[in-house]
XYZ file of C-alpha atoms in Angstrom:
564
model
C 86.776 310.151 135.511
C 83.389 310.648 137.355
C 84.703 313.264 139.489
C 86.195 315.183 136.481
C 83.007 315.018 134.656
C 81.084 316.226 137.657
C 83.529 319.109 138.194
C 82.903 320.040 134.486
C 79.174 319.789 134.997
C 79.313 322.018 138.246
C 81.454 324.545 136.378
C 79.088 324.528 133.356
C 76.071 325.082 135.712
C 77.858 327.890 137.628
C 78.725 329.810 134.473
C 75.399 329.273 132.954
C 73.625 330.840 135.925
C 75.396 334.084 135.209
C 73.275 334.453 132.100
C 70.224 332.358 132.692
C 69.183 330.233 135.571
C 68.490 326.941 134.335
C 66.941 325.298 137.484
C 65.727 322.075 135.835
C 69.299 321.143 134.778
C 70.544 321.922 138.326
C 68.027 319.895 139.922
C 68.857 316.923 137.625
C 72.631 317.243 138.606
C 71.604 317.459 142.292
C 69.388 314.409 141.929
C 72.160 312.571 140.199
C 74.550 313.395 143.138
C 71.983 312.387 145.773
C 71.776 308.911 144.122
C 75.496 308.569 144.418
C 75.719 309.933 148.048
C 76.324 306.656 149.587
C 79.376 306.026 147.307
C 80.829 309.451 148.432
C 80.271 308.519 152.146
C 81.957 305.246 151.689
C 85.005 306.860 150.127
C 85.139 309.455 152.988
C 84.822 306.650 155.496
C 87.712 304.679 153.931
C 89.758 307.840 153.953
C 89.093 308.239 157.755
C 89.903 304.562 158.356
C 93.247 305.018 156.715
C 94.126 307.934 158.854
C 93.182 306.025 162.015
C 95.345 303.040 161.166
C 98.204 305.523 160.646
C 97.422 306.983 164.041
C 97.740 303.631 165.612
C 100.977 302.909 163.995
C 102.919 306.148 164.994
C 104.532 306.726 168.408
C 105.865 310.212 168.201
C 103.548 312.763 169.869
C 103.868 315.472 167.365
C 102.990 312.856 164.487
C 100.060 311.705 166.556
C 98.867 315.457 166.932
C 99.212 315.933 163.243
C 97.223 312.815 162.241
C 94.403 313.492 164.846
C 94.088 317.043 163.510
C 93.661 315.662 159.994
C 91.090 313.160 161.372
C 89.202 316.047 163.029
C 89.163 318.026 159.847
C 87.523 314.942 157.985
C 84.935 314.683 160.846
C 84.377 318.442 161.249
C 81.539 318.487 158.796
C 80.786 314.698 158.806
C 80.054 313.609 162.382
C 80.121 316.140 165.176
C 80.719 313.648 168.153
C 83.645 312.210 166.274
C 85.009 315.720 165.433
C 84.715 316.715 169.044
C 86.578 313.565 170.308
C 89.493 314.014 167.860
C 89.952 317.726 168.477
C 90.034 316.844 172.295
C 92.715 314.170 171.405
C 94.757 316.944 169.626
C 94.595 318.957 172.778
C 95.788 316.028 174.897
C 98.611 315.198 172.383
C 99.676 318.966 172.238
C 99.831 319.072 176.147
C 101.898 315.815 176.182
C 104.553 317.549 173.927
C 104.284 320.681 175.828
C 102.838 322.867 173.110
C 100.673 325.135 174.852
C 100.100 327.160 171.666
C 98.776 324.176 169.716
C 96.692 323.103 172.639
C 94.865 326.539 173.034
C 94.458 326.842 169.290
C 92.668 323.420 169.293
C 90.500 324.750 172.113
C 89.518 327.623 169.890
C 88.569 325.088 167.193
C 86.818 322.913 169.837
C 84.677 325.893 170.956
C 83.724 326.716 167.422
C 82.708 323.085 166.806
C 80.579 323.219 170.048
C 78.753 326.452 169.010
C 78.218 324.847 165.522
C 76.353 321.989 167.354
C 74.350 324.370 169.669
C 76.552 323.897 172.606
C 76.779 327.566 173.458
C 77.530 327.313 177.204
C 80.366 324.745 176.601
C 81.694 326.877 173.819
C 81.904 329.916 176.038
C 83.449 327.877 178.931
C 86.184 326.602 176.642
C 86.946 329.948 175.141
C 87.315 331.525 178.650
C 89.703 328.872 179.703
C 92.051 330.042 176.921
C 95.139 332.234 177.688
C 95.329 334.142 174.402
C 98.986 335.003 175.291
C 99.860 331.636 174.444
C 98.471 331.826 170.885
C 100.611 332.654 167.916
C 99.472 335.798 165.967
C 98.173 333.481 163.166
C 96.035 331.504 165.709
C 94.454 334.493 167.179
C 91.997 334.660 164.296
C 90.492 331.220 165.214
C 90.121 332.512 168.915
C 88.351 335.642 167.837
C 86.209 333.757 164.990
C 85.055 331.223 167.713
C 83.831 334.119 170.024
C 82.245 335.982 167.135
C 80.348 332.762 166.063
C 79.034 331.860 169.528
C 77.683 335.258 170.285
C 76.355 335.690 166.714
C 74.398 332.321 167.082
C 73.196 333.507 170.543
C 72.032 336.764 169.098
C 70.253 334.962 166.292
C 68.319 332.376 168.379
C 67.739 334.128 171.700
C 63.963 335.058 172.338
C 64.924 338.108 174.652
C 65.446 341.433 172.951
C 67.765 342.934 175.471
C 70.005 339.881 175.323
C 69.863 339.818 171.525
C 71.359 343.433 171.453
C 73.954 342.373 174.005
C 74.961 339.365 172.135
C 75.093 341.325 168.867
C 77.338 343.834 170.310
C 79.653 341.060 171.688
C 79.781 339.423 168.083
C 80.657 342.772 166.367
C 83.371 343.478 168.807
C 84.886 340.099 168.134
C 84.387 340.504 164.418
C 86.412 343.834 164.660
C 89.067 341.905 166.338
C 89.068 339.318 163.610
C 89.419 342.280 161.137
C 92.481 343.560 163.005
C 94.086 340.060 163.468
C 93.765 338.221 160.146
C 95.087 338.968 156.511
C 92.533 341.145 154.634
C 92.795 338.860 151.618
C 91.963 335.604 153.702
C 88.739 333.793 153.559
C 88.187 334.422 157.219
C 88.363 338.261 156.728
C 86.357 338.194 153.488
C 83.570 336.067 155.240
C 83.180 338.328 158.057
C 83.302 341.398 155.852
C 80.614 339.910 153.589
C 78.493 339.166 156.678
C 78.802 342.652 157.989
C 77.801 344.151 154.738
C 74.684 341.823 154.474
C 73.605 342.793 158.093
C 74.008 346.444 157.061
C 71.883 345.810 153.906
C 74.815 346.843 151.642
C 73.986 343.946 149.271
C 75.750 345.081 146.040
C 79.047 345.435 148.101
C 78.491 342.087 149.835
C 78.053 340.443 146.369
C 81.392 341.902 145.211
C 83.168 340.345 148.175
C 81.467 337.154 147.540
C 82.806 337.295 144.078
C 86.273 337.575 145.517
C 85.677 334.609 147.620
C 84.139 332.670 144.729
C 87.436 333.162 142.763
C 89.518 331.644 145.363
C 87.687 328.314 145.647
C 87.433 325.375 143.217
C 84.153 324.155 141.881
C 82.799 321.056 143.810
C 84.938 321.579 146.994
C 83.402 321.983 150.605
C 84.769 325.527 150.381
C 82.889 326.266 147.169
C 79.626 324.893 148.971
C 80.168 327.401 151.657
C 80.756 330.390 149.469
C 77.797 329.336 147.269
C 75.609 329.132 150.301
C 76.516 332.620 151.515
C 75.869 333.848 147.935
C 72.437 332.435 147.982
C 71.640 334.281 151.172
C 72.711 337.578 149.463
C 70.255 336.894 146.534
C 67.680 336.041 149.317
C 67.920 339.616 150.784
C 67.678 340.898 147.183
C 64.412 338.884 146.797
C 65.884 337.190 143.625
C 64.539 333.684 144.397
C 65.685 331.908 141.229
C 69.267 332.856 141.968
C 68.820 331.651 145.568
C 67.672 328.209 144.424
C 70.513 328.082 141.848
C 73.215 328.720 144.321
C 71.619 326.537 146.959
C 71.542 323.716 144.446
C 75.216 324.278 143.553
C 76.156 324.416 147.315
C 74.091 321.191 147.883
C 75.835 319.392 145.053
C 79.247 320.275 146.446
C 78.190 319.124 149.938
C 77.039 315.684 148.861
C 80.237 315.335 146.810
C 82.413 315.906 149.978
C 80.192 313.880 152.369
C 79.173 316.922 154.314
C 76.483 316.104 156.830
C 76.411 319.528 158.467
C 74.820 321.503 155.688
C 72.033 323.983 155.386
C 71.773 324.271 151.655
C 69.524 321.105 151.105
C 66.843 321.795 153.660
C 66.720 325.664 152.633
C 66.172 324.522 149.017
C 63.701 321.894 150.154
C 61.701 324.833 151.915
C 61.792 326.890 148.801
C 60.517 324.063 146.631
C 57.857 323.220 149.230
C 56.624 326.803 148.784
C 56.600 326.369 145.026
C 54.364 323.151 145.260
C 57.205 320.738 144.115
C 56.312 318.428 146.855
C 58.021 315.296 145.548
C 61.408 316.817 145.086
C 60.989 318.856 148.256
C 60.244 315.698 150.281
C 63.236 313.934 148.777
C 65.554 316.706 149.578
C 64.379 317.328 153.198
C 64.413 313.589 153.987
C 68.036 313.255 152.884
C 69.061 316.479 154.744
C 67.244 315.181 158.001
C 69.034 311.755 157.706
C 72.498 313.531 157.303
C 71.737 315.881 160.058
C 70.959 313.140 162.372
C 74.284 311.393 161.342
C 75.980 314.713 162.072
C 74.164 314.822 165.472
C 73.972 318.536 166.089
C 71.013 319.572 168.215
C 70.663 323.132 166.622
C 70.495 321.570 163.114
C 67.841 319.138 164.096
C 65.919 322.015 165.719
C 66.130 324.128 162.558
C 65.279 321.383 160.123
C 62.418 319.822 162.132
C 59.739 322.404 161.538
C 60.370 322.152 157.875
C 60.505 318.473 157.826
C 57.226 318.367 159.633
C 55.557 320.807 157.363
C 56.867 319.167 154.135
C 56.016 315.654 155.574
C 52.379 316.697 156.307
C 51.981 318.102 152.796
C 53.510 315.052 151.271
C 51.336 312.579 153.185
C 48.188 314.763 152.234
C 49.440 314.610 148.627
C 49.978 310.773 148.884
C 46.385 310.461 150.384
C 45.033 312.429 147.508
C 46.782 310.256 145.109
C 45.575 307.138 146.785
C 42.041 308.430 146.551
C 42.557 309.046 142.786
C 44.151 305.559 142.492
C 41.121 304.066 144.217
C 38.926 305.781 141.704
C 41.035 304.532 138.917
C 40.862 301.021 140.256
C 37.125 301.052 140.314
C 36.854 302.512 136.723
C 39.346 299.803 135.566
C 37.262 297.102 137.298
C 34.099 298.368 135.457
C 36.079 298.393 132.242
C 37.305 294.921 132.835
C 33.797 293.657 133.319
C 32.859 295.347 130.074
C 35.895 293.971 128.462
C 35.054 290.532 129.541
C 31.498 290.864 128.172
C 33.000 292.039 125.009
C 35.362 289.003 124.811
C 32.426 286.687 125.048
C 30.548 288.608 122.241
C 33.544 288.544 120.072
C 34.204 284.815 120.610
C 30.531 284.218 119.585
C 31.013 286.247 116.493
C 34.333 284.645 115.718
C 32.623 281.193 115.575
C 30.128 282.648 113.179
C 32.927 284.223 111.161
C 34.661 280.860 111.065
C 31.807 279.110 109.519
C 31.490 281.949 107.014
C 35.114 281.584 106.110
C 34.887 277.854 105.504
C 31.996 278.627 103.071
C 34.108 281.307 101.436
C 37.123 279.015 101.300
C 35.087 276.594 99.104
C 33.989 279.447 96.849
C 37.673 280.880 96.676
C 38.845 277.390 95.504
C 36.331 277.453 92.765
C 37.364 281.051 91.855
C 40.979 279.958 91.908
C 40.340 277.213 89.245
C 38.487 279.883 87.115
C 41.426 282.316 87.599
C 43.969 279.626 86.616
C 41.977 279.030 83.447
C 41.757 282.909 82.878
C 45.470 283.159 83.669
C 46.449 280.761 80.998
C 44.276 282.780 78.499
C 45.906 285.936 79.633
C 49.340 284.480 79.270
C 48.671 283.341 75.716
C 47.159 286.896 75.024
C 50.205 288.462 76.595
C 52.557 286.470 74.516
C 50.677 287.493 71.305
C 50.676 291.105 72.464
C 54.363 290.949 73.062
C 55.068 289.462 69.535
C 52.866 292.260 68.104
C 54.614 294.905 70.046
C 57.970 293.576 68.709
C 56.723 293.757 65.289
C 55.344 297.232 65.829
C 58.678 298.474 67.308
C 60.570 297.060 64.248
C 58.124 298.568 61.968
C 58.277 301.929 63.923
C 62.177 301.832 63.788
C 61.974 301.135 60.061
C 59.564 303.969 59.515
C 61.658 306.311 61.583
C 64.708 305.361 59.434
C 62.778 305.790 56.341
C 61.352 309.062 57.360
C 64.790 310.230 58.086
C 66.188 308.939 54.787
C 63.371 310.397 53.000
C 63.930 313.928 54.626
C 67.821 313.786 53.899
C 66.982 312.812 50.224
C 64.562 315.636 49.840
C 66.984 318.107 51.453
C 69.854 317.139 49.246
C 67.948 316.734 46.041
C 66.518 320.239 46.451
C 70.024 321.512 47.312
C 71.456 319.525 44.239
C 68.778 320.894 41.788
C 69.602 324.351 43.104
C 73.285 324.052 42.752
C 72.885 322.367 39.290
C 70.867 325.576 38.143
C 73.451 327.806 39.824
C 76.503 325.906 37.974
C 74.644 326.101 34.698
C 74.279 329.797 35.109
C 77.979 329.953 35.997
C 79.062 327.849 33.030
C 76.983 329.976 30.851
C 78.545 333.055 32.199
C 82.032 331.713 31.835
C 81.094 330.731 28.101
C 80.083 334.146 27.402
C 83.236 335.711 28.888
C 85.588 333.116 26.958
C 83.485 333.974 23.761
C 83.995 337.723 24.379
C 87.735 337.500 24.785
C 88.056 335.248 21.833
C 85.970 337.667 19.691
C 88.320 340.539 20.905
C 91.289 338.435 20.160
C 92.345 338.684 23.810
C 94.136 335.333 23.879
C 96.687 336.161 26.559
C 93.846 337.167 28.984
C 91.950 334.084 28.010
C 94.906 331.998 28.682
C 95.503 333.470 32.101
C 91.674 333.091 32.866
C 91.668 329.271 32.159
C 95.201 328.829 33.791
C 94.313 330.098 37.238
C 92.922 327.619 39.907
C 91.254 330.287 41.882
C 87.964 329.554 40.005
C 88.249 325.774 41.129
C 89.083 326.677 44.721
C 86.142 329.146 44.985
C 83.716 326.698 43.727
C 84.802 324.030 46.019
C 84.585 326.473 48.889
C 81.083 327.316 47.950
C 80.255 323.510 47.511
C 81.449 322.747 51.128
C 79.662 325.787 52.419
C 76.491 324.543 50.936
C 77.116 321.113 52.176
C 77.766 322.338 55.731
C 74.864 324.511 55.786
C 72.603 321.729 54.561
C 74.052 319.268 57.105
C 73.728 321.508 60.086
C 70.253 322.449 59.073
C 69.256 318.766 59.056
C 71.362 317.951 62.355
C 71.751 321.228 64.214
C 73.120 319.353 67.431
C 75.545 317.169 65.262
C 78.821 318.860 66.595
C 77.729 318.770 70.257
C 76.685 315.117 70.094
C 79.786 314.275 68.116
C 82.095 315.727 70.686
C 80.305 313.886 73.393
C 81.659 310.658 71.779
C 85.290 311.887 72.083
C 87.592 312.185 74.993
C 87.595 315.482 76.935
C 91.046 316.591 75.440
C 90.088 315.624 71.865
C 86.850 317.578 71.428
C 86.704 319.651 68.191
C 86.092 323.518 68.585
C 84.820 325.367 65.465
C 86.218 328.745 64.653
C 82.950 329.468 62.736
C 79.810 327.706 63.954
C 78.590 327.453 60.332
C 81.653 325.841 58.740
C 82.795 322.074 59.600
C 86.313 320.956 59.826
C 87.585 318.272 57.646
C 87.096 315.601 60.317
C 83.578 316.743 60.886
C 82.781 316.667 57.075
C 84.159 313.102 56.966
C 81.887 311.810 59.660
C 79.075 314.012 58.436
C 79.073 312.033 55.214
C 79.352 308.676 57.299
C 76.247 309.930 59.149
C 74.566 310.357 55.803
C 75.280 306.748 54.890
C 78.473 307.511 52.676
C 81.152 305.237 54.578
C 83.183 304.283 51.601
C 86.641 306.090 51.867
C 87.154 306.382 48.176
C 83.719 308.166 47.683
C 84.573 310.478 50.635
C 88.047 311.198 49.174
C 86.352 312.075 45.876
C 84.051 314.564 47.439
C 86.509 316.182 49.605
C 89.358 316.081 47.012
C 91.709 314.111 49.352
C 93.558 310.875 48.715
C 92.047 307.622 49.983
C 94.872 307.188 52.379
C 94.451 310.672 53.989
C 90.765 309.933 54.738
C 91.552 306.631 56.268
C 94.218 308.394 58.444
C 91.657 311.082 59.627
C 89.023 308.291 60.370
C 91.634 306.278 62.331
C 92.925 309.268 64.217
C 89.443 310.251 65.478
C 88.466 306.851 66.385
C 91.490 306.481 68.590
C 90.286 309.432 70.641
C 86.751 307.919 71.049
C 85.282 308.052 74.539
C 84.572 304.242 74.802
C 84.944 301.324 72.284
C 86.519 302.621 69.107
C 85.130 299.710 67.001
C 81.559 300.929 67.859
C 82.297 304.713 67.255
C 81.061 304.955 63.697
C 77.807 303.099 64.629
C 77.239 305.617 67.368
C 78.008 308.511 64.965
C 75.356 307.070 62.512
C 72.769 307.301 65.474
C 73.370 310.910 65.996
C 70.066 312.976 65.503
C 68.096 309.806 64.804
C 65.087 311.678 65.958
C 64.736 315.229 64.491
C 62.190 318.002 64.325
C 59.921 317.970 61.289
């Protein structure tokens, strides 16, 4: 699980750098891997131990060759001396089984390993001892790559200009042989092509080749570390230092994960951080790089890292010395502050004793005040009780006044309406009298009979009466319909077709709201039977939203406070 999470982390970092280099995140990833480096080394050593046990148990020469070759590959970037030992064993096993092709191919690999460790003379001697006619076509690449590498190293590190040019020509010639021999899509071909383009300062083309190489490797592998390192060198040539640091960090993370002791990424990154002034992290990285280089035991690597280690170590020691000076100053300041603090403690202790005496006197006074407060509390309790009783009486009186005010208002409203209706009905009766008198005077008895026979007059007057009642009631209780519906279930709410005309149910409960709750009186007013009124009341209460027995009391409370 840890490896999977780390792979995802490295993948995220690599993708992120394509948009914006977040170096702090990468350094944190790298620091975390450095802390776990001993775990990776132990795992690698266990893997090698398993292979060695297998080597001891097999008897077949070809099988011994195969296992020894696997051990060589594990040691190749781990411990140089052991890698040389096991590749030489491979040569011995190949000779014993009469496989000259395998033996000479291993010599090519041995020569490459020697040149990697700075053993250039040994590398050339080994390569010159190889009869390349014995090599298979697919192994010729290793032979030419070894020659290219040793001459490239000699060209880079020699101090003599004429030899530098000579070695460079040799390296280029063997590089061309590599191009001619290996598959153009292989890592060996692409690496040499990328190196050639960088040397020719064709950096954009080199970066495209590196893109191809990057697609072929998996994040977190040793191969990924190699490609990342070469990518950093392209960006170094482009003078894009943030990208250089980014890819060096990614390369170093992969190297540590794979227990690679022969790496250049970490000490290169340490050198850049040293130039940026990040001494702590730089010292940490170069120290780990130096320790691992010592384990790998390659002279050229130690020679390369030694000046950087010395420079960083000198700066770090200077930094430590400066910090110690600051620390010494801080100790002196803290000592002075401690003396002052001690004086302060004595002073505070003296004041505390005086304060203790004052507190004792205060305690006596507080006890006396407490007794007085208890007496005052008793008086206050009695006063509170009296105030509470008075409040209850006031509340009841206020409630009675409210009800009385409401009742008076309703009475005034309806008395006014009643007097107005009486006057109107007197006028109507007088008009009806005159109409009857006229018809009798004119002997229009048939018309008089039809006039008195029709019920239209009664229905018209009832309609006008109810309209007057509805208008007066809604004037007194404008929100009655909404508040009444709020007392009903959602599916039983009453909707008016005309907002000024109440339904029969609403008129019944409007009369109840006015204090008329006798069904017989309600029936007389609405010209219904008592049983019909009872059924209306029961049906509405059955649809009440809550306790139906409490429904009419809640109706009587509608609009208890109203505008004056």
